[in-house]
PDB file of C-alpha atoms in Angstrom:
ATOM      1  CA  UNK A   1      85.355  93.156  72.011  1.00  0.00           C
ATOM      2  CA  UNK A   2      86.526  90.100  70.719  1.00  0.00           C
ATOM      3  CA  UNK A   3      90.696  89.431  69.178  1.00  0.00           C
ATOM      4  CA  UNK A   4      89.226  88.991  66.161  1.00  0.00           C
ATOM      5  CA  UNK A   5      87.141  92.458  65.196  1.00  0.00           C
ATOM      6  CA  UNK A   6      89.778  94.518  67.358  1.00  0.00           C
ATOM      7  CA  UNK A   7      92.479  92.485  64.556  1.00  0.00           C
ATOM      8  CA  UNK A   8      89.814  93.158  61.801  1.00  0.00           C
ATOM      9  CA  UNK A   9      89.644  97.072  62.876  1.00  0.00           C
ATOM     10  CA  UNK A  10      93.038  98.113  63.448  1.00  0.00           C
ATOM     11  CA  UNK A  11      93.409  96.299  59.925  1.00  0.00           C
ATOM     12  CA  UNK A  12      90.284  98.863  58.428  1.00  0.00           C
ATOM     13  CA  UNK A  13      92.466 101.705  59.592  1.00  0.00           C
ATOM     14  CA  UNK A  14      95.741 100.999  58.857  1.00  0.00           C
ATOM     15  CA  UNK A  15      95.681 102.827  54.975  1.00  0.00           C
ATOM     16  CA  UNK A  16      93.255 105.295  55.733  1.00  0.00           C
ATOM     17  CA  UNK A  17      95.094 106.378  58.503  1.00  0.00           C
ATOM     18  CA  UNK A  18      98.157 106.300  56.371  1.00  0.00           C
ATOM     19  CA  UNK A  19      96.570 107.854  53.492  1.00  0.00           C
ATOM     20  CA  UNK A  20      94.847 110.619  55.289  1.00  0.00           C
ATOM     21  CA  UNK A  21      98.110 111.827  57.344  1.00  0.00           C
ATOM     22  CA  UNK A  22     100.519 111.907  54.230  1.00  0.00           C
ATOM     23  CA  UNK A  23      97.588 113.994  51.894  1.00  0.00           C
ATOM     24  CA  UNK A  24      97.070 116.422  54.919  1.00  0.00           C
ATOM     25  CA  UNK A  25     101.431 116.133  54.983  1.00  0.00           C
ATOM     26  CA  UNK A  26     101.744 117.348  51.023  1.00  0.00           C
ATOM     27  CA  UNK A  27      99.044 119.940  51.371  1.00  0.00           C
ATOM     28  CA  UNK A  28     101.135 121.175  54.115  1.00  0.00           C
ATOM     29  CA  UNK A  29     104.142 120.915  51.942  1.00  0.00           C
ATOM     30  CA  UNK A  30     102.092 122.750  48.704  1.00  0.00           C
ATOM     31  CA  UNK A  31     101.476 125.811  51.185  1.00  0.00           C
ATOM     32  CA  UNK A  32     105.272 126.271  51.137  1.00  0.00           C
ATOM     33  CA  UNK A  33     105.221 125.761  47.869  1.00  0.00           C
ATOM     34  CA  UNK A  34     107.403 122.863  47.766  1.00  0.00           C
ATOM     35  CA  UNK A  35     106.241 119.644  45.687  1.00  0.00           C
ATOM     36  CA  UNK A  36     105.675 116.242  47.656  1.00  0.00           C
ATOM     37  CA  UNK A  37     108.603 114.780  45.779  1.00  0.00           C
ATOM     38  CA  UNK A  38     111.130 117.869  46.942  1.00  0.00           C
ATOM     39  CA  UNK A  39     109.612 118.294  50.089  1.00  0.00           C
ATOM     40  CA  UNK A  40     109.843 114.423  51.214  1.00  0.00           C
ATOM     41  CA  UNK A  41     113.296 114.658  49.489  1.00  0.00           C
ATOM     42  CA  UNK A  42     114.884 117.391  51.836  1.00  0.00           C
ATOM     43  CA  UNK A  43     112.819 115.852  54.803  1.00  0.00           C
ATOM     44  CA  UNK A  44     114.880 112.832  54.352  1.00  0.00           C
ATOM     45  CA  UNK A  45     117.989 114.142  53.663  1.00  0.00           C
ATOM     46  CA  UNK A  46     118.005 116.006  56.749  1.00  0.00           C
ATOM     47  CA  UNK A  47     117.089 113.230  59.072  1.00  0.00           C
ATOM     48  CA  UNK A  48     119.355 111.550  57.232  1.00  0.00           C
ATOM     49  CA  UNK A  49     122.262 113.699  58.516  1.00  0.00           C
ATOM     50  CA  UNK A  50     125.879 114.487  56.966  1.00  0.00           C
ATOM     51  CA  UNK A  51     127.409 112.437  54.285  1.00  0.00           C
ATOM     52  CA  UNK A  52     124.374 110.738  53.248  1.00  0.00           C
ATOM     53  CA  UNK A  53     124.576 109.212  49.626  1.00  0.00           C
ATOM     54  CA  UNK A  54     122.056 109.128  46.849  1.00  0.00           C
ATOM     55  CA  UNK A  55     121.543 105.439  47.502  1.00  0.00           C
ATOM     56  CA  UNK A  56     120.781 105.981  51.223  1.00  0.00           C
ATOM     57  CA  UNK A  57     118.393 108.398  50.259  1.00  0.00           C
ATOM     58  CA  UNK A  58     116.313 106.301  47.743  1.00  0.00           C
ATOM     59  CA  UNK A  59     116.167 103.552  50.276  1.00  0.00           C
ATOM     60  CA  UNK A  60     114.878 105.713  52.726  1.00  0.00           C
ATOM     61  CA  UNK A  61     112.404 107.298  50.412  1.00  0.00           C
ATOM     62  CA  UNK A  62     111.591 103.880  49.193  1.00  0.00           C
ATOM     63  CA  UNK A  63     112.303 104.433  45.584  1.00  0.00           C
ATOM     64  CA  UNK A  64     114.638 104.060  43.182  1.00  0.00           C
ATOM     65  CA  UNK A  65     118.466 106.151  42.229  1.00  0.00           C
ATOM     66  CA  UNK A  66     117.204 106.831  39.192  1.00  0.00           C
ATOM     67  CA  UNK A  67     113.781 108.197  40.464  1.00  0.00           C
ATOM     68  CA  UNK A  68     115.467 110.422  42.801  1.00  0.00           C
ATOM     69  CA  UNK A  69     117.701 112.163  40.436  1.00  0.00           C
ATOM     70  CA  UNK A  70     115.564 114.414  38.867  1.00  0.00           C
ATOM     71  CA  UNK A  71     114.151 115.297  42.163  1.00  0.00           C
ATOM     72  CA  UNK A  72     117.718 116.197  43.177  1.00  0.00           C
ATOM     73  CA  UNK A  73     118.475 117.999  39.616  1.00  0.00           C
ATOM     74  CA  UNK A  74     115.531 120.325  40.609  1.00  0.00           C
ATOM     75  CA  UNK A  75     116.908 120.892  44.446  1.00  0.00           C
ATOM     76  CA  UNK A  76     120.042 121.506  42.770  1.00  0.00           C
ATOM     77  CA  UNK A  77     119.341 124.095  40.803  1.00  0.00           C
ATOM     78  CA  UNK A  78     116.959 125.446  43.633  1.00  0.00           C
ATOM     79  CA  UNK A  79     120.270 126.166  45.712  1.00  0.00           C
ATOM     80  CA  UNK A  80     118.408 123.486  48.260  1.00  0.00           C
ATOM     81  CA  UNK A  81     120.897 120.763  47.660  1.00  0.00           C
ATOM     82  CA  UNK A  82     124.827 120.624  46.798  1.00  0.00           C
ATOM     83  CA  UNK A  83     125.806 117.012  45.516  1.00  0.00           C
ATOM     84  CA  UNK A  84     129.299 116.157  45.609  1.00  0.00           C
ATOM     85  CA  UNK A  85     131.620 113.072  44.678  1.00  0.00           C
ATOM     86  CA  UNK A  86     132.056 110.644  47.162  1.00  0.00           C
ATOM     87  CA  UNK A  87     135.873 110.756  48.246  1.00  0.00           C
ATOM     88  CA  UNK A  88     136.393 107.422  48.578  1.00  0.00           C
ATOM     89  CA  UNK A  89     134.289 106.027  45.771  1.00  0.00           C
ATOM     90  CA  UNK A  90     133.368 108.123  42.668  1.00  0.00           C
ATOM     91  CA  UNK A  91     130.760 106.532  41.221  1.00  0.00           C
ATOM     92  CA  UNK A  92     128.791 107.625  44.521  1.00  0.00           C
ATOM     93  CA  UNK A  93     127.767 111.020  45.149  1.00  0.00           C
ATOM     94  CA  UNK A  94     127.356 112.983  48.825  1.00  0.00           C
ATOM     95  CA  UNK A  95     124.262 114.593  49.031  1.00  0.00           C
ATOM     96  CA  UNK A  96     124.368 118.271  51.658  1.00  0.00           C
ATOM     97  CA  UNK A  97     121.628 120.811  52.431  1.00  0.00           C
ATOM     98  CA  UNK A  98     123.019 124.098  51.705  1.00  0.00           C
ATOM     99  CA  UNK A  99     122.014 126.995  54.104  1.00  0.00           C
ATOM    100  CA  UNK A 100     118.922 127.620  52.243  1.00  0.00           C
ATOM    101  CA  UNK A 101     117.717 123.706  51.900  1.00  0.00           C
ATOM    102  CA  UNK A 102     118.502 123.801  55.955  1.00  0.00           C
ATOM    103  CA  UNK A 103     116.239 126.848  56.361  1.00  0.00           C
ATOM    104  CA  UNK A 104     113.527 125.125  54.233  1.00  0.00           C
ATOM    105  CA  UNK A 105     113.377 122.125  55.871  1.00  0.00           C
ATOM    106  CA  UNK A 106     113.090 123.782  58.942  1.00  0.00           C
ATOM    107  CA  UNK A 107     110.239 125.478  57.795  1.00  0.00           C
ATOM    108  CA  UNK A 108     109.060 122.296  57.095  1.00  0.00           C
ATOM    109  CA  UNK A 109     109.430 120.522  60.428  1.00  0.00           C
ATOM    110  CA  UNK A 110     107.850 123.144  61.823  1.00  0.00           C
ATOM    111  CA  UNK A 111     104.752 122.998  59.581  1.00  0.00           C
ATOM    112  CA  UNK A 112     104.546 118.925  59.827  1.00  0.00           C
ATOM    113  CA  UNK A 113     105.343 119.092  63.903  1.00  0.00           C
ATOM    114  CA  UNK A 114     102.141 121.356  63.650  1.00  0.00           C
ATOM    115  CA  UNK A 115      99.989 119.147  62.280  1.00  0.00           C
ATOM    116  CA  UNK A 116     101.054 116.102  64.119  1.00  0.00           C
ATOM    117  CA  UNK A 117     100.493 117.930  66.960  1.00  0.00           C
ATOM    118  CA  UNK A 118      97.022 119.122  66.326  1.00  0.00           C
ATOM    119  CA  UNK A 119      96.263 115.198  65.140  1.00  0.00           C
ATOM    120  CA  UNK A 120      97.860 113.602  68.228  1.00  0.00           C
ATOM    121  CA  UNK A 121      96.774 116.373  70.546  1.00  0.00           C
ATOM    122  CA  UNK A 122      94.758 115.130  73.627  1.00  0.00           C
ATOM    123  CA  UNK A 123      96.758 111.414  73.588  1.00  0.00           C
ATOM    124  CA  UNK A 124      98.906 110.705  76.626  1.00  0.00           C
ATOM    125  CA  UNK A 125     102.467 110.131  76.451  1.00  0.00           C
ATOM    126  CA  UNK A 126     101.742 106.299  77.142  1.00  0.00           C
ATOM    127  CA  UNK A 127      99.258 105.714  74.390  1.00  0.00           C
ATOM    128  CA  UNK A 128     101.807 107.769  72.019  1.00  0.00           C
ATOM    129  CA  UNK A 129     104.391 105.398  72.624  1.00  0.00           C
ATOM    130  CA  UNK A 130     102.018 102.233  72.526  1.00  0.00           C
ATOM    131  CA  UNK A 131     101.395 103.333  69.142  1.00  0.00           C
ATOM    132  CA  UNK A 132     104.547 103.862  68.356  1.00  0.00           C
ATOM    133  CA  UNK A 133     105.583 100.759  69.786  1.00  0.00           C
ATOM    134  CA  UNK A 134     102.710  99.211  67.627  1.00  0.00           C
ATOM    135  CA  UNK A 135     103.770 100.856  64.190  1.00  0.00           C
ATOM    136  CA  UNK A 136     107.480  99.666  64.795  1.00  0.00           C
ATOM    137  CA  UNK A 137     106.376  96.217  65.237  1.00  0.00           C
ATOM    138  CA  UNK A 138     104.393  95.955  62.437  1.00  0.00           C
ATOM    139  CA  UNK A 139     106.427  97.815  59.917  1.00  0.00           C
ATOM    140  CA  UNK A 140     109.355  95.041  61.103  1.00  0.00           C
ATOM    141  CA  UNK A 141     106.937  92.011  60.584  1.00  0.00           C
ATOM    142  CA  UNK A 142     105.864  92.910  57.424  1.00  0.00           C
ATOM    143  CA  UNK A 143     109.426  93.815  56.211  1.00  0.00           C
ATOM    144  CA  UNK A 144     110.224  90.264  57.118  1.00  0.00           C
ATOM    145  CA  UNK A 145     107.192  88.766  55.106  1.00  0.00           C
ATOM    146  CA  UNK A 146     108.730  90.707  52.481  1.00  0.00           C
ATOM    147  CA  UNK A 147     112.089  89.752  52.616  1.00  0.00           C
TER     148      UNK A 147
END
Protein backbone atom coordinates (compact mmCIF):
# COMPACT_ATOMS: atom_id res chain seq x y z
CA UNK A 1 0.00 0.00 0.00
CA UNK A 2 1.16 3.16 -1.02
CA UNK A 3 1.99 6.58 1.79
CA UNK A 4 -0.58 8.13 0.23
CA UNK A 5 -4.00 5.80 0.68
CA UNK A 6 -2.49 4.46 4.12
CA UNK A 7 -2.43 8.79 4.87
CA UNK A 8 -5.87 8.96 3.07
CA UNK A 9 -7.27 5.93 5.39
CA UNK A 10 -6.10 6.59 8.73
CA UNK A 11 -7.59 10.16 7.75
CA UNK A 12 -11.31 8.19 6.81
CA UNK A 13 -11.15 6.85 10.32
CA UNK A 14 -10.05 9.32 12.43
CA UNK A 15 -13.96 10.84 13.34
CA UNK A 16 -15.68 7.77 12.99
CA UNK A 17 -13.50 6.19 15.22
CA UNK A 18 -13.86 9.13 17.49
CA UNK A 19 -17.46 9.40 17.08
CA UNK A 20 -18.30 5.80 17.50
CA UNK A 21 -16.17 5.31 20.90
CA UNK A 22 -17.60 8.51 22.71
CA UNK A 23 -21.61 7.47 21.59
CA UNK A 24 -20.88 3.82 22.81
CA UNK A 25 -18.99 6.04 26.06
CA UNK A 26 -22.48 8.14 26.89
CA UNK A 27 -24.68 5.14 26.37
CA UNK A 28 -22.50 3.61 28.90
CA UNK A 29 -22.81 6.66 31.01
CA UNK A 30 -27.02 6.79 30.38
CA UNK A 31 -27.08 3.10 31.89
CA UNK A 32 -25.90 4.69 35.16
CA UNK A 33 -28.07 7.14 34.66
CA UNK A 34 -25.72 9.91 34.59
CA UNK A 35 -25.96 12.56 31.61
CA UNK A 36 -22.86 12.91 29.15
CA UNK A 37 -22.33 16.40 30.47
CA UNK A 38 -22.17 15.09 34.41
CA UNK A 39 -20.65 12.02 33.62
CA UNK A 40 -17.61 13.58 31.46
CA UNK A 41 -17.69 16.26 34.25
CA UNK A 42 -16.82 13.90 37.29
CA UNK A 43 -14.57 11.80 34.84
CA UNK A 44 -12.46 14.81 34.58
CA UNK A 45 -12.49 16.02 37.81
CA UNK A 46 -11.21 12.91 39.10
CA UNK A 47 -8.32 12.50 36.77
CA UNK A 48 -7.89 15.77 37.44
CA UNK A 49 -6.99 15.09 41.10
CA UNK A 50 -7.17 17.42 44.37
CA UNK A 51 -7.46 21.11 44.20
CA UNK A 52 -8.47 21.31 40.72
CA UNK A 53 -10.26 24.69 39.78
CA UNK A 54 -13.25 25.38 37.63
CA UNK A 55 -10.95 26.79 34.98
CA UNK A 56 -8.77 23.63 34.87
CA UNK A 57 -11.73 21.75 34.44
CA UNK A 58 -13.26 23.62 31.40
CA UNK A 59 -9.93 23.43 29.71
CA UNK A 60 -9.79 19.94 30.13
CA UNK A 61 -13.33 19.39 29.06
CA UNK A 62 -12.68 21.76 26.26
CA UNK A 63 -15.39 24.20 27.01
CA UNK A 64 -16.08 27.13 28.51
CA UNK A 65 -16.45 28.42 32.77
CA UNK A 66 -19.56 29.46 32.06
CA UNK A 67 -20.69 26.18 30.27
CA UNK A 68 -19.51 24.17 33.06
CA UNK A 69 -21.36 25.84 35.79
CA UNK A 70 -24.58 24.57 35.43
CA UNK A 71 -23.15 21.19 35.00
CA UNK A 72 -21.51 21.72 38.41
CA UNK A 73 -24.85 23.44 39.96
CA UNK A 74 -26.52 20.04 39.12
CA UNK A 75 -23.44 17.82 40.71
CA UNK A 76 -23.82 20.10 43.49
CA UNK A 77 -26.96 19.60 44.44
CA UNK A 78 -26.52 15.80 43.52
CA UNK A 79 -24.08 15.59 46.66
CA UNK A 80 -21.44 14.52 43.66
CA UNK A 81 -19.44 17.67 43.91
CA UNK A 82 -18.49 20.21 46.88
CA UNK A 83 -17.09 23.59 45.37
CA UNK A 84 -15.21 25.70 47.60
CA UNK A 85 -13.32 29.19 47.49
CA UNK A 86 -9.98 29.12 46.44
CA UNK A 87 -7.76 30.17 49.56
CA UNK A 88 -5.49 32.10 47.93
CA UNK A 89 -7.63 33.75 45.29
CA UNK A 90 -11.44 34.18 45.73
CA UNK A 91 -12.65 34.80 42.63
CA UNK A 92 -11.56 31.03 41.90
CA UNK A 93 -13.34 28.19 43.21
CA UNK A 94 -11.84 24.42 44.25
CA UNK A 95 -13.76 21.88 42.82
CA UNK A 96 -13.77 18.09 45.28
CA UNK A 97 -15.64 14.81 44.72
CA UNK A 98 -17.44 14.09 47.81
CA UNK A 99 -17.62 10.36 48.91
CA UNK A 100 -20.54 9.76 46.78
CA UNK A 101 -19.12 11.63 43.41
CA UNK A 102 -15.86 9.25 44.26
CA UNK A 103 -18.09 6.16 44.37
CA UNK A 104 -19.78 7.25 41.08
CA UNK A 105 -16.99 7.79 39.19
CA UNK A 106 -15.72 4.66 40.11
CA UNK A 107 -18.60 3.09 38.87
CA UNK A 108 -17.84 4.80 35.95
CA UNK A 109 -14.25 3.76 35.29
CA UNK A 110 -15.25 0.58 35.72
CA UNK A 111 -18.04 0.67 33.10
CA UNK A 112 -15.71 2.72 30.44
CA UNK A 113 -12.46 0.29 31.35
CA UNK A 114 -15.12 -2.37 30.21
CA UNK A 115 -15.77 -1.24 27.10
CA UNK A 116 -12.33 -0.22 26.14
CA UNK A 117 -11.43 -3.42 26.95
CA UNK A 118 -13.89 -5.35 24.92
CA UNK A 119 -12.92 -2.69 21.86
CA UNK A 120 -9.14 -3.08 22.26
CA UNK A 121 -9.35 -6.72 23.22
CA UNK A 122 -7.16 -9.04 21.00
CA UNK A 123 -4.39 -5.94 20.28
CA UNK A 124 -0.91 -6.53 21.67
CA UNK A 125 0.65 -4.37 24.11
CA UNK A 126 2.97 -3.01 21.21
CA UNK A 127 0.29 -2.03 18.77
CA UNK A 128 -1.61 -0.39 21.94
CA UNK A 129 1.13 1.80 22.54
CA UNK A 130 1.87 2.52 18.72
CA UNK A 131 -1.49 3.85 18.76
CA UNK A 132 -1.15 5.59 21.53
CA UNK A 133 2.01 6.90 20.50
CA UNK A 134 0.14 7.84 17.19
CA UNK A 135 -2.90 9.71 18.89
CA UNK A 136 -0.37 11.77 21.11
CA UNK A 137 1.41 12.90 18.13
CA UNK A 138 -1.29 13.96 16.29
CA UNK A 139 -3.40 15.57 18.93
CA UNK A 140 0.13 17.76 19.57
CA UNK A 141 0.47 18.66 15.78
CA UNK A 142 -2.79 19.75 15.36
CA UNK A 143 -2.81 21.76 18.66
CA UNK A 144 0.11 23.55 17.14
CA UNK A 145 -1.74 24.29 13.75
CA UNK A 146 -4.16 25.68 16.04
CA UNK A 147 -2.24 27.74 18.10
Amino acid sequence: MSRIFLERQIAHYMAPVAQGWRQLADAALAELRVSNSSGWCLIYLDRLGPDARQIDLAREIGISQPSLVRTLDQLEAAGLVDRIAHPEDRRSNLLILTPAGKSLVGQIEEKLGTLRHSLLDGLSDGDLETVQRVMSLLTDRIAERRT
